[in-house]
Amino acid sequence: MKQTSLLTKFPLAATREPETIYVTRPELPSLEAFIPSLQKIWDSKILTNGGPFHQEFEQKLCEYLGVNQIALFTNCTIGLVTALQALRITGEVITTPYSFVATAHSLLWNGIKPVFVDIDPETLNLDPSKIEAAITPQTTAIMPVHCYGHPCDVERIQAIADIYGLKVIYDAAHAFGVQCHCGSVLNHGDLSVLSFHATKAFTTFEGGAIVCPDEKSRQRINHLKNFGFVDEVTVVAPGINGKMSEFNAALGLLQLEGIDRAIALRGAIDKRYREGLRKVAGIRCLQPVDEIRSNYSYFPILVQGDYPLSRDALYQKFRDNDINVRRYFYPLISDFPMYRGLPSAAHNNLPVARKVAQQVLCLPIYPGLRDDQVDRVIGILTERRF
Ligand code: T4K
């Protein structure tokens, strides 16, 4: 595709943003570029249930991501709930407290007990060295999160799963397009679940997908996301309605054309933050872990003891300056009422996650964020007037 037509379709970086700076803004094609797809949907009157855009999007996504099979979903949360059903997970599942609540909620929706294990202080992902101690005869699976799109220690997690006969379902909501040393990070574990929510690096408004290793598991997942229907008269499971509509799939196809440019723009912002914050005492930037290719979906910093402001005072200072930074992920999932009574939610079981949740701030990062806006964010962190 010629550069000029790509710019016409994705003009966002060229437009001036309002002065409030958000933690993220969705990157969208121009409305004109989307209208021909809408016209096709209007003409065909095929709105959902695996129509032509859905089929084409699944195929193009597999090619782009470098994965075998994909089942599209209405969002990641329903994808996680269905992934657990597909693998018939029961009993207890080991997971991280340092994530968005949807990770653990997907377990509760299946009547499964979450067992929280602490995170690694460098990667902020589930700490593999702490997993074995949490395994009981009821444990059937591990549900790690590639937090901020940084890959988990997939090999150590798989080794533990193999020894104890456990399944591994990755919450890969943040990991669209991330490649580690052995290809797509989405190819690890039994299943990986993506989010295409408006706040994600790749968005279809709402949306998600399960990455599956083979056609057989994809078929079971397709039944489960369509009420359990196999054909007009056969229902094999109490499935849910998790189907992605033609509207979202058509948008997704168009979004694929702009995603490399969007990730490159995010990468430039990541670089500018790192350079600007290199010498700021008390501010720690997370280092890329095992990525050959990052997606730069988030830019978390950890506000440490030697920084002159507490994390929450700094959060307020950003707010006072119309910069909507976010505390992803605070509070810990294990501190919410439906989880805090669990033995694994105990205060002394999760010291690293607890400390990080008190230190983290996610800075704005999205393709339309201008250099002067990035510098405004850096300026808040470096100015000495407190
Ligand atoms: N697993 C993990 C690890 C996740 O992080 C998530 C979702 C999931 C699973 C579940 O995925 P889905 O079922 O949603 O596909 C947001 C998102 O709602 C949530 O999807 C996301 N993680 C989580 C980390 O963040 P909020 O409450 O912070 O979003 P909100 O509405 O405050 O938006 C933040 C900023 O984004 C706004 O200030 C402006 C901008 N924004 C947002 C929306 C929704 C826009 O510019 N346009 C928009 O349409 O939760």
JSON list of C-alpha atoms in Angstrom, two decimals, residues 10-225:
[
{"chain": "A", "resi": 10, "resn": "PHE", "atom": "CA", "xyz": [-5.04, 7.04, 9.60]},
{"chain": "A", "resi": 11, "resn": "PRO", "atom": "CA", "xyz": [-4.82, 10.80, 9.93]},
{"chain": "A", "resi": 12, "resn": "LEU", "atom": "CA", "xyz": [-4.88, 10.90, 13.75]},
{"chain": "A", "resi": 13, "resn": "ALA", "atom": "CA", "xyz": [-1.22, 11.74, 14.34]},
{"chain": "A", "resi": 14, "resn": "ALA", "atom": "CA", "xyz": [-1.58, 14.82, 12.17]},
{"chain": "A", "resi": 15, "resn": "THR", "atom": "CA", "xyz": [-4.58, 16.25, 14.09]},
{"chain": "A", "resi": 16, "resn": "ARG", "atom": "CA", "xyz": [-4.09, 18.34, 17.23]},
{"chain": "A", "resi": 17, "resn": "GLU", "atom": "CA", "xyz": [-5.37, 16.70, 20.40]},
{"chain": "A", "resi": 18, "resn": "PRO", "atom": "CA", "xyz": [-7.31, 18.70, 23.01]},
{"chain": "A", "resi": 19, "resn": "GLU", "atom": "CA", "xyz": [-5.09, 19.88, 25.83]},
{"chain": "A", "resi": 20, "resn": "THR", "atom": "CA", "xyz": [-6.29, 17.34, 28.39]},
{"chain": "A", "resi": 21, "resn": "ILE", "atom": "CA", "xyz": [-3.85, 14.47, 28.09]},
{"chain": "A", "resi": 22, "resn": "TYR", "atom": "CA", "xyz": [-5.40, 11.04, 28.53]},
{"chain": "A", "resi": 23, "resn": "VAL", "atom": "CA", "xyz": [-3.61, 7.85, 29.52]},
{"chain": "A", "resi": 24, "resn": "THR", "atom": "CA", "xyz": [-4.64, 6.49, 26.14]},
{"chain": "A", "resi": 25, "resn": "ARG", "atom": "CA", "xyz": [-6.71, 7.38, 23.07]},
{"chain": "A", "resi": 26, "resn": "PRO", "atom": "CA", "xyz": [-7.81, 4.90, 20.42]},
{"chain": "A", "resi": 27, "resn": "GLU", "atom": "CA", "xyz": [-6.15, 5.06, 17.01]},
{"chain": "A", "resi": 28, "resn": "LEU", "atom": "CA", "xyz": [-8.87, 4.94, 14.35]},
{"chain": "A", "resi": 29, "resn": "PRO", "atom": "CA", "xyz": [-8.99, 4.98, 10.57]},
{"chain": "A", "resi": 30, "resn": "SER", "atom": "CA", "xyz": [-10.79, 7.90, 8.95]},
{"chain": "A", "resi": 31, "resn": "LEU", "atom": "CA", "xyz": [-14.55, 7.50, 8.79]},
{"chain": "A", "resi": 32, "resn": "GLU", "atom": "CA", "xyz": [-14.36, 7.72, 4.98]},
{"chain": "A", "resi": 33, "resn": "ALA", "atom": "CA", "xyz": [-12.09, 4.69, 4.91]},
{"chain": "A", "resi": 34, "resn": "PHE", "atom": "CA", "xyz": [-14.61, 2.71, 6.98]},
{"chain": "A", "resi": 35, "resn": "ILE", "atom": "CA", "xyz": [-17.72, 3.67, 5.01]},
{"chain": "A", "resi": 36, "resn": "PRO", "atom": "CA", "xyz": [-17.22, 1.12, 2.16]},
{"chain": "A", "resi": 37, "resn": "SER", "atom": "CA", "xyz": [-17.17, -1.67, 4.76]},
{"chain": "A", "resi": 38, "resn": "LEU", "atom": "CA", "xyz": [-20.32, -0.29, 6.38]},
{"chain": "A", "resi": 39, "resn": "GLN", "atom": "CA", "xyz": [-21.95, -0.13, 2.96]},
{"chain": "A", "resi": 40, "resn": "LYS", "atom": "CA", "xyz": [-21.18, -3.83, 2.40]},
{"chain": "A", "resi": 41, "resn": "ILE", "atom": "CA", "xyz": [-22.72, -4.74, 5.77]},
{"chain": "A", "resi": 42, "resn": "TRP", "atom": "CA", "xyz": [-25.82, -2.65, 4.99]},
{"chain": "A", "resi": 43, "resn": "ASP", "atom": "CA", "xyz": [-26.15, -4.22, 1.55]},
{"chain": "A", "resi": 44, "resn": "SER", "atom": "CA", "xyz": [-25.67, -7.82, 2.66]},
{"chain": "A", "resi": 45, "resn": "LYS", "atom": "CA", "xyz": [-27.60, -7.45, 5.93]},
{"chain": "A", "resi": 46, "resn": "ILE", "atom": "CA", "xyz": [-25.18, -9.97, 7.43]},
{"chain": "A", "resi": 47, "resn": "LEU", "atom": "CA", "xyz": [-24.51, -8.40, 10.82]},
{"chain": "A", "resi": 48, "resn": "THR", "atom": "CA", "xyz": [-23.09, -11.24, 12.90]},
{"chain": "A", "resi": 49, "resn": "ASN", "atom": "CA", "xyz": [-22.82, -15.05, 13.40]},
{"chain": "A", "resi": 50, "resn": "GLY", "atom": "CA", "xyz": [-19.55, -15.56, 11.54]},
{"chain": "A", "resi": 51, "resn": "GLY", "atom": "CA", "xyz": [-20.15, -13.52, 8.39]},
{"chain": "A", "resi": 52, "resn": "PRO", "atom": "CA", "xyz": [-17.61, -12.67, 5.67]},
{"chain": "A", "resi": 53, "resn": "PHE", "atom": "CA", "xyz": [-15.77, -9.89, 7.58]},
{"chain": "A", "resi": 54, "resn": "HIS", "atom": "CA", "xyz": [-15.49, -12.19, 10.61]},
{"chain": "A", "resi": 55, "resn": "GLN", "atom": "CA", "xyz": [-13.97, -14.96, 8.52]},
{"chain": "A", "resi": 56, "resn": "GLU", "atom": "CA", "xyz": [-11.55, -12.68, 6.73]},
{"chain": "A", "resi": 57, "resn": "PHE", "atom": "CA", "xyz": [-10.48, -10.97, 9.97]},
{"chain": "A", "resi": 58, "resn": "GLU", "atom": "CA", "xyz": [-9.72, -14.32, 11.64]},
{"chain": "A", "resi": 59, "resn": "GLN", "atom": "CA", "xyz": [-7.58, -15.35, 8.71]},
{"chain": "A", "resi": 60, "resn": "LYS", "atom": "CA", "xyz": [-5.70, -12.03, 8.41]},
{"chain": "A", "resi": 61, "resn": "LEU", "atom": "CA", "xyz": [-5.13, -11.92, 12.18]},
{"chain": "A", "resi": 62, "resn": "CYS", "atom": "CA", "xyz": [-3.55, -15.38, 12.13]},
{"chain": "A", "resi": 63, "resn": "GLU", "atom": "CA", "xyz": [-1.21, -14.21, 9.37]},
{"chain": "A", "resi": 64, "resn": "TYR", "atom": "CA", "xyz": [-0.34, -10.93, 11.10]},
{"chain": "A", "resi": 65, "resn": "LEU", "atom": "CA", "xyz": [0.20, -12.45, 14.55]},
{"chain": "A", "resi": 66, "resn": "GLY", "atom": "CA", "xyz": [1.96, -15.60, 13.35]},
{"chain": "A", "resi": 67, "resn": "VAL", "atom": "CA", "xyz": [-0.43, -18.02, 15.08]},
{"chain": "A", "resi": 68, "resn": "ASN", "atom": "CA", "xyz": [-2.25, -21.17, 13.93]},
{"chain": "A", "resi": 69, "resn": "GLN", "atom": "CA", "xyz": [-5.89, -20.58, 14.81]},
{"chain": "A", "resi": 70, "resn": "ILE", "atom": "CA", "xyz": [-7.99, -17.74, 16.20]},
{"chain": "A", "resi": 71, "resn": "ALA", "atom": "CA", "xyz": [-11.56, -17.57, 17.52]},
{"chain": "A", "resi": 72, "resn": "LEU", "atom": "CA", "xyz": [-12.85, -13.99, 17.64]},
{"chain": "A", "resi": 73, "resn": "PHE", "atom": "CA", "xyz": [-14.80, -12.81, 20.68]},
{"chain": "A", "resi": 74, "resn": "THR", "atom": "CA", "xyz": [-17.01, -9.98, 21.78]},
{"chain": "A", "resi": 75, "resn": "ASN", "atom": "CA", "xyz": [-14.38, -9.04, 24.40]},
{"chain": "A", "resi": 76, "resn": "CYS", "atom": "CA", "xyz": [-11.46, -10.54, 26.30]},
{"chain": "A", "resi": 77, "resn": "THR", "atom": "CA", "xyz": [-13.42, -11.20, 29.50]},
{"chain": "A", "resi": 78, "resn": "ILE", "atom": "CA", "xyz": [-15.90, -13.53, 27.78]},
{"chain": "A", "resi": 79, "resn": "GLY", "atom": "CA", "xyz": [-12.89, -15.04, 25.98]},
{"chain": "A", "resi": 80, "resn": "LEU", "atom": "CA", "xyz": [-11.22, -15.86, 29.32]},
{"chain": "A", "resi": 81, "resn": "VAL", "atom": "CA", "xyz": [-14.46, -17.34, 30.72]},
{"chain": "A", "resi": 82, "resn": "THR", "atom": "CA", "xyz": [-14.81, -19.49, 27.58]},
{"chain": "A", "resi": 83, "resn": "ALA", "atom": "CA", "xyz": [-11.14, -20.56, 27.50]},
{"chain": "A", "resi": 84, "resn": "LEU", "atom": "CA", "xyz": [-11.55, -22.00, 31.02]},
{"chain": "A", "resi": 85, "resn": "GLN", "atom": "CA", "xyz": [-14.72, -23.82, 29.91]},
{"chain": "A", "resi": 86, "resn": "ALA", "atom": "CA", "xyz": [-13.07, -25.15, 26.78]},
{"chain": "A", "resi": 87, "resn": "LEU", "atom": "CA", "xyz": [-10.31, -26.82, 28.79]},
{"chain": "A", "resi": 88, "resn": "ARG", "atom": "CA", "xyz": [-12.78, -27.96, 31.50]},
{"chain": "A", "resi": 89, "resn": "ILE", "atom": "CA", "xyz": [-10.79, -26.21, 34.22]},
{"chain": "A", "resi": 90, "resn": "THR", "atom": "CA", "xyz": [-12.14, -26.72, 37.76]},
{"chain": "A", "resi": 91, "resn": "GLY", "atom": "CA", "xyz": [-10.95, -26.48, 41.37]},
{"chain": "A", "resi": 92, "resn": "GLU", "atom": "CA", "xyz": [-8.10, -24.02, 41.89]},
{"chain": "A", "resi": 93, "resn": "VAL", "atom": "CA", "xyz": [-6.19, -21.88, 39.40]},
{"chain": "A", "resi": 94, "resn": "ILE", "atom": "CA", "xyz": [-2.94, -20.07, 40.17]},
{"chain": "A", "resi": 95, "resn": "THR", "atom": "CA", "xyz": [-2.95, -16.47, 39.00]},
{"chain": "A", "resi": 96, "resn": "THR", "atom": "CA", "xyz": [-1.52, -13.00, 39.62]},
{"chain": "A", "resi": 97, "resn": "PRO", "atom": "CA", "xyz": [-3.06, -10.37, 41.90]},
{"chain": "A", "resi": 98, "resn": "TYR", "atom": "CA", "xyz": [-1.40, -7.65, 39.79]},
{"chain": "A", "resi": 99, "resn": "SER", "atom": "CA", "xyz": [-3.80, -7.32, 36.86]},
{"chain": "A", "resi": 100, "resn": "PHE", "atom": "CA", "xyz": [-7.17, -5.94, 35.80]},
{"chain": "A", "resi": 101, "resn": "VAL", "atom": "CA", "xyz": [-10.04, -7.56, 37.75]},
{"chain": "A", "resi": 102, "resn": "ALA", "atom": "CA", "xyz": [-11.30, -9.40, 34.66]},
{"chain": "A", "resi": 103, "resn": "THR", "atom": "CA", "xyz": [-8.46, -11.94, 35.03]},
{"chain": "A", "resi": 104, "resn": "ALA", "atom": "CA", "xyz": [-9.73, -13.28, 38.37]},
{"chain": "A", "resi": 105, "resn": "HIS", "atom": "CA", "xyz": [-13.39, -12.57, 37.62]},
{"chain": "A", "resi": 106, "resn": "SER", "atom": "CA", "xyz": [-13.21, -15.09, 34.76]},
{"chain": "A", "resi": 107, "resn": "LEU", "atom": "CA", "xyz": [-12.35, -17.74, 37.37]},
{"chain": "A", "resi": 108, "resn": "LEU", "atom": "CA", "xyz": [-15.22, -16.81, 39.70]},
{"chain": "A", "resi": 109, "resn": "TRP", "atom": "CA", "xyz": [-17.66, -16.92, 36.77]},
{"chain": "A", "resi": 110, "resn": "ASN", "atom": "CA", "xyz": [-16.61, -20.58, 36.37]},
{"chain": "A", "resi": 111, "resn": "GLY", "atom": "CA", "xyz": [-16.87, -21.40, 40.08]},
{"chain": "A", "resi": 112, "resn": "ILE", "atom": "CA", "xyz": [-13.08, -21.73, 40.26]},
{"chain": "A", "resi": 113, "resn": "LYS", "atom": "CA", "xyz": [-11.04, -20.61, 43.29]},
{"chain": "A", "resi": 114, "resn": "PRO", "atom": "CA", "xyz": [-8.26, -18.16, 42.39]},
{"chain": "A", "resi": 115, "resn": "VAL", "atom": "CA", "xyz": [-4.96, -18.78, 44.19]},
{"chain": "A", "resi": 116, "resn": "PHE", "atom": "CA", "xyz": [-2.86, -15.62, 44.13]},
{"chain": "A", "resi": 117, "resn": "VAL", "atom": "CA", "xyz": [0.90, -15.93, 43.76]},
{"chain": "A", "resi": 118, "resn": "ASP", "atom": "CA", "xyz": [3.31, -13.01, 44.05]},
{"chain": "A", "resi": 119, "resn": "ILE", "atom": "CA", "xyz": [4.96, -11.26, 41.09]},
{"chain": "A", "resi": 120, "resn": "ASP", "atom": "CA", "xyz": [8.57, -10.90, 40.01]},
{"chain": "A", "resi": 121, "resn": "PRO", "atom": "CA", "xyz": [9.98, -7.48, 41.04]},
{"chain": "A", "resi": 122, "resn": "GLU", "atom": "CA", "xyz": [11.62, -6.89, 37.63]},
{"chain": "A", "resi": 123, "resn": "THR", "atom": "CA", "xyz": [8.95, -8.07, 35.18]},
{"chain": "A", "resi": 124, "resn": "LEU", "atom": "CA", "xyz": [5.85, -7.59, 37.40]},
{"chain": "A", "resi": 125, "resn": "ASN", "atom": "CA", "xyz": [4.60, -10.89, 35.93]},
{"chain": "A", "resi": 126, "resn": "LEU", "atom": "CA", "xyz": [3.73, -14.02, 37.94]},
{"chain": "A", "resi": 127, "resn": "ASP", "atom": "CA", "xyz": [6.93, -15.17, 39.69]},
{"chain": "A", "resi": 128, "resn": "PRO", "atom": "CA", "xyz": [7.63, -18.75, 38.48]},
{"chain": "A", "resi": 129, "resn": "SER", "atom": "CA", "xyz": [9.77, -19.48, 41.54]},
{"chain": "A", "resi": 130, "resn": "LYS", "atom": "CA", "xyz": [6.68, -19.08, 43.77]},
{"chain": "A", "resi": 131, "resn": "ILE", "atom": "CA", "xyz": [4.22, -21.17, 41.75]},
{"chain": "A", "resi": 132, "resn": "GLU", "atom": "CA", "xyz": [5.10, -24.68, 42.97]},
{"chain": "A", "resi": 133, "resn": "ALA", "atom": "CA", "xyz": [4.50, -23.84, 46.64]},
{"chain": "A", "resi": 134, "resn": "ALA", "atom": "CA", "xyz": [0.92, -22.82, 45.77]},
{"chain": "A", "resi": 135, "resn": "ILE", "atom": "CA", "xyz": [-0.01, -26.06, 43.96]},
{"chain": "A", "resi": 136, "resn": "THR", "atom": "CA", "xyz": [-2.48, -28.36, 45.76]},
{"chain": "A", "resi": 137, "resn": "PRO", "atom": "CA", "xyz": [-4.34, -31.52, 44.66]},
{"chain": "A", "resi": 138, "resn": "GLN", "atom": "CA", "xyz": [-7.16, -29.17, 43.50]},
{"chain": "A", "resi": 139, "resn": "THR", "atom": "CA", "xyz": [-4.93, -27.12, 41.18]},
{"chain": "A", "resi": 140, "resn": "THR", "atom": "CA", "xyz": [-5.80, -27.66, 37.51]},
{"chain": "A", "resi": 141, "resn": "ALA", "atom": "CA", "xyz": [-4.28, -24.65, 35.72]},
{"chain": "A", "resi": 142, "resn": "ILE", "atom": "CA", "xyz": [-2.14, -21.53, 35.79]},
{"chain": "A", "resi": 143, "resn": "MET", "atom": "CA", "xyz": [-3.48, -18.22, 34.46]},
{"chain": "A", "resi": 144, "resn": "PRO", "atom": "CA", "xyz": [-0.58, -15.76, 34.09]},
{"chain": "A", "resi": 145, "resn": "VAL", "atom": "CA", "xyz": [-0.84, -12.28, 32.51]},
{"chain": "A", "resi": 146, "resn": "HIS", "atom": "CA", "xyz": [1.71, -10.78, 30.10]},
{"chain": "A", "resi": 147, "resn": "CYS", "atom": "CA", "xyz": [1.46, -7.56, 32.09]},
{"chain": "A", "resi": 148, "resn": "TYR", "atom": "CA", "xyz": [1.86, -4.37, 30.00]},
{"chain": "A", "resi": 149, "resn": "GLY", "atom": "CA", "xyz": [2.66, -6.69, 27.06]},
{"chain": "A", "resi": 150, "resn": "HIS", "atom": "CA", "xyz": [5.96, -7.89, 28.59]},
{"chain": "A", "resi": 151, "resn": "PRO", "atom": "CA", "xyz": [6.21, -11.67, 28.09]},
{"chain": "A", "resi": 152, "resn": "CYS", "atom": "CA", "xyz": [6.00, -13.96, 31.12]},
{"chain": "A", "resi": 153, "resn": "ASP", "atom": "CA", "xyz": [8.75, -16.49, 31.71]},
{"chain": "A", "resi": 154, "resn": "VAL", "atom": "CA", "xyz": [6.85, -18.85, 29.40]},
{"chain": "A", "resi": 155, "resn": "GLU", "atom": "CA", "xyz": [9.41, -21.65, 29.49]},
{"chain": "A", "resi": 156, "resn": "ARG", "atom": "CA", "xyz": [9.61, -21.94, 33.28]},
{"chain": "A", "resi": 157, "resn": "ILE", "atom": "CA", "xyz": [5.84, -21.76, 33.57]},
{"chain": "A", "resi": 158, "resn": "GLN", "atom": "CA", "xyz": [5.42, -24.53, 30.97]},
{"chain": "A", "resi": 159, "resn": "ALA", "atom": "CA", "xyz": [8.02, -26.70, 32.73]},
{"chain": "A", "resi": 160, "resn": "ILE", "atom": "CA", "xyz": [6.05, -26.46, 36.00]},
{"chain": "A", "resi": 161, "resn": "ALA", "atom": "CA", "xyz": [2.76, -27.11, 34.19]},
{"chain": "A", "resi": 162, "resn": "ASP", "atom": "CA", "xyz": [4.26, -30.20, 32.54]},
{"chain": "A", "resi": 163, "resn": "ILE", "atom": "CA", "xyz": [5.55, -31.65, 35.80]},
{"chain": "A", "resi": 164, "resn": "TYR", "atom": "CA", "xyz": [2.22, -31.22, 37.61]},
{"chain": "A", "resi": 165, "resn": "GLY", "atom": "CA", "xyz": [-0.07, -31.89, 34.64]},
{"chain": "A", "resi": 166, "resn": "LEU", "atom": "CA", "xyz": [-1.58, -28.38, 34.63]},
{"chain": "A", "resi": 167, "resn": "LYS", "atom": "CA", "xyz": [-3.06, -26.34, 31.78]},
{"chain": "A", "resi": 168, "resn": "VAL", "atom": "CA", "xyz": [-1.79, -22.82, 31.07]},
{"chain": "A", "resi": 169, "resn": "ILE", "atom": "CA", "xyz": [-4.14, -20.08, 29.89]},
{"chain": "A", "resi": 170, "resn": "TYR", "atom": "CA", "xyz": [-2.45, -16.75, 29.25]},
{"chain": "A", "resi": 171, "resn": "ASP", "atom": "CA", "xyz": [-4.37, -13.54, 29.77]},
{"chain": "A", "resi": 172, "resn": "ALA", "atom": "CA", "xyz": [-2.73, -11.84, 26.80]},
{"chain": "A", "resi": 173, "resn": "ALA", "atom": "CA", "xyz": [-5.02, -8.77, 26.87]},
{"chain": "A", "resi": 174, "resn": "HIS", "atom": "CA", "xyz": [-1.95, -6.49, 26.61]},
{"chain": "A", "resi": 175, "resn": "ALA", "atom": "CA", "xyz": [0.18, -8.63, 24.30]},
{"chain": "A", "resi": 176, "resn": "PHE", "atom": "CA", "xyz": [-1.11, -7.97, 20.76]},
{"chain": "A", "resi": 177, "resn": "GLY", "atom": "CA", "xyz": [1.72, -8.42, 18.26]},
{"chain": "A", "resi": 178, "resn": "VAL", "atom": "CA", "xyz": [4.41, -9.08, 20.89]},
{"chain": "A", "resi": 179, "resn": "GLN", "atom": "CA", "xyz": [7.20, -11.34, 19.69]},
{"chain": "A", "resi": 180, "resn": "CYS", "atom": "CA", "xyz": [9.66, -13.08, 21.99]},
{"chain": "A", "resi": 181, "resn": "HIS", "atom": "CA", "xyz": [12.83, -14.99, 21.03]},
{"chain": "A", "resi": 182, "resn": "CYS", "atom": "CA", "xyz": [10.80, -17.93, 19.68]},
{"chain": "A", "resi": 183, "resn": "GLY", "atom": "CA", "xyz": [8.15, -16.01, 17.70]},
{"chain": "A", "resi": 184, "resn": "SER", "atom": "CA", "xyz": [4.73, -14.81, 18.83]},
{"chain": "A", "resi": 185, "resn": "VAL", "atom": "CA", "xyz": [4.32, -14.89, 22.60]},
{"chain": "A", "resi": 186, "resn": "LEU", "atom": "CA", "xyz": [0.72, -15.93, 21.90]},
{"chain": "A", "resi": 187, "resn": "ASN", "atom": "CA", "xyz": [1.84, -19.40, 20.85]},
{"chain": "A", "resi": 188, "resn": "HIS", "atom": "CA", "xyz": [2.76, -20.34, 24.43]},
{"chain": "A", "resi": 189, "resn": "GLY", "atom": "CA", "xyz": [0.51, -22.20, 26.85]},
{"chain": "A", "resi": 190, "resn": "ASP", "atom": "CA", "xyz": [-2.66, -24.07, 25.93]},
{"chain": "A", "resi": 191, "resn": "LEU", "atom": "CA", "xyz": [-4.63, -20.94, 25.03]},
{"chain": "A", "resi": 192, "resn": "SER", "atom": "CA", "xyz": [-3.99, -17.18, 24.98]},
{"chain": "A", "resi": 193, "resn": "VAL", "atom": "CA", "xyz": [-6.71, -14.55, 25.16]},
{"chain": "A", "resi": 194, "resn": "LEU", "atom": "CA", "xyz": [-6.41, -11.08, 23.57]},
{"chain": "A", "resi": 195, "resn": "SER", "atom": "CA", "xyz": [-8.37, -7.86, 24.17]},
{"chain": "A", "resi": 196, "resn": "PHE", "atom": "CA", "xyz": [-9.29, -5.41, 21.41]},
{"chain": "A", "resi": 197, "resn": "HIS", "atom": "CA", "xyz": [-10.93, -2.93, 23.82]},
{"chain": "A", "resi": 198, "resn": "ALA", "atom": "CA", "xyz": [-10.86, 0.80, 23.04]},
{"chain": "A", "resi": 199, "resn": "THR", "atom": "CA", "xyz": [-7.94, 1.28, 25.45]},
{"chain": "A", "resi": 200, "resn": "LYS", "atom": "CA", "xyz": [-5.73, -1.38, 23.86]},
{"chain": "A", "resi": 201, "resn": "ALA", "atom": "CA", "xyz": [-2.91, -0.99, 21.31]},
{"chain": "A", "resi": 202, "resn": "PHE", "atom": "CA", "xyz": [-5.11, -2.70, 18.72]},
{"chain": "A", "resi": 203, "resn": "THR", "atom": "CA", "xyz": [-8.82, -1.97, 18.98]},
{"chain": "A", "resi": 204, "resn": "THR", "atom": "CA", "xyz": [-12.09, -2.99, 17.34]},
{"chain": "A", "resi": 205, "resn": "PHE", "atom": "CA", "xyz": [-14.12, -0.78, 19.78]},
{"chain": "A", "resi": 206, "resn": "GLU", "atom": "CA", "xyz": [-14.89, -3.85, 21.94]},
{"chain": "A", "resi": 207, "resn": "GLY", "atom": "CA", "xyz": [-13.46, -7.22, 21.01]},
{"chain": "A", "resi": 208, "resn": "GLY", "atom": "CA", "xyz": [-11.14, -10.05, 21.81]},
{"chain": "A", "resi": 209, "resn": "ALA", "atom": "CA", "xyz": [-9.86, -13.40, 20.59]},
{"chain": "A", "resi": 210, "resn": "ILE", "atom": "CA", "xyz": [-8.66, -16.78, 21.77]},
{"chain": "A", "resi": 211, "resn": "VAL", "atom": "CA", "xyz": [-5.49, -18.02, 20.13]},
{"chain": "A", "resi": 212, "resn": "CYS", "atom": "CA", "xyz": [-5.72, -21.82, 19.84]},
{"chain": "A", "resi": 213, "resn": "PRO", "atom": "CA", "xyz": [-3.12, -24.39, 18.83]},
{"chain": "A", "resi": 214, "resn": "ASP", "atom": "CA", "xyz": [-5.31, -26.40, 16.43]},
{"chain": "A", "resi": 215, "resn": "GLU", "atom": "CA", "xyz": [-8.62, -26.58, 14.57]},
{"chain": "A", "resi": 216, "resn": "LYS", "atom": "CA", "xyz": [-10.09, -29.07, 17.08]},
{"chain": "A", "resi": 217, "resn": "SER", "atom": "CA", "xyz": [-9.79, -26.72, 20.05]},
{"chain": "A", "resi": 218, "resn": "ARG", "atom": "CA", "xyz": [-10.99, -23.79, 17.92]},
{"chain": "A", "resi": 219, "resn": "GLN", "atom": "CA", "xyz": [-14.08, -25.79, 16.98]},
{"chain": "A", "resi": 220, "resn": "ARG", "atom": "CA", "xyz": [-14.95, -26.46, 20.64]},
{"chain": "A", "resi": 221, "resn": "ILE", "atom": "CA", "xyz": [-14.42, -22.78, 21.44]},
{"chain": "A", "resi": 222, "resn": "ASN", "atom": "CA", "xyz": [-16.64, -21.79, 18.49]},
{"chain": "A", "resi": 223, "resn": "HIS", "atom": "CA", "xyz": [-19.41, -24.01, 19.87]},
{"chain": "A", "resi": 224, "resn": "LEU", "atom": "CA", "xyz": [-19.02, -22.53, 23.34]},
{"chain": "A", "resi": 225, "resn": "LYS", "atom": "CA", "xyz": [-19.19, -18.94, 22.09]}
]
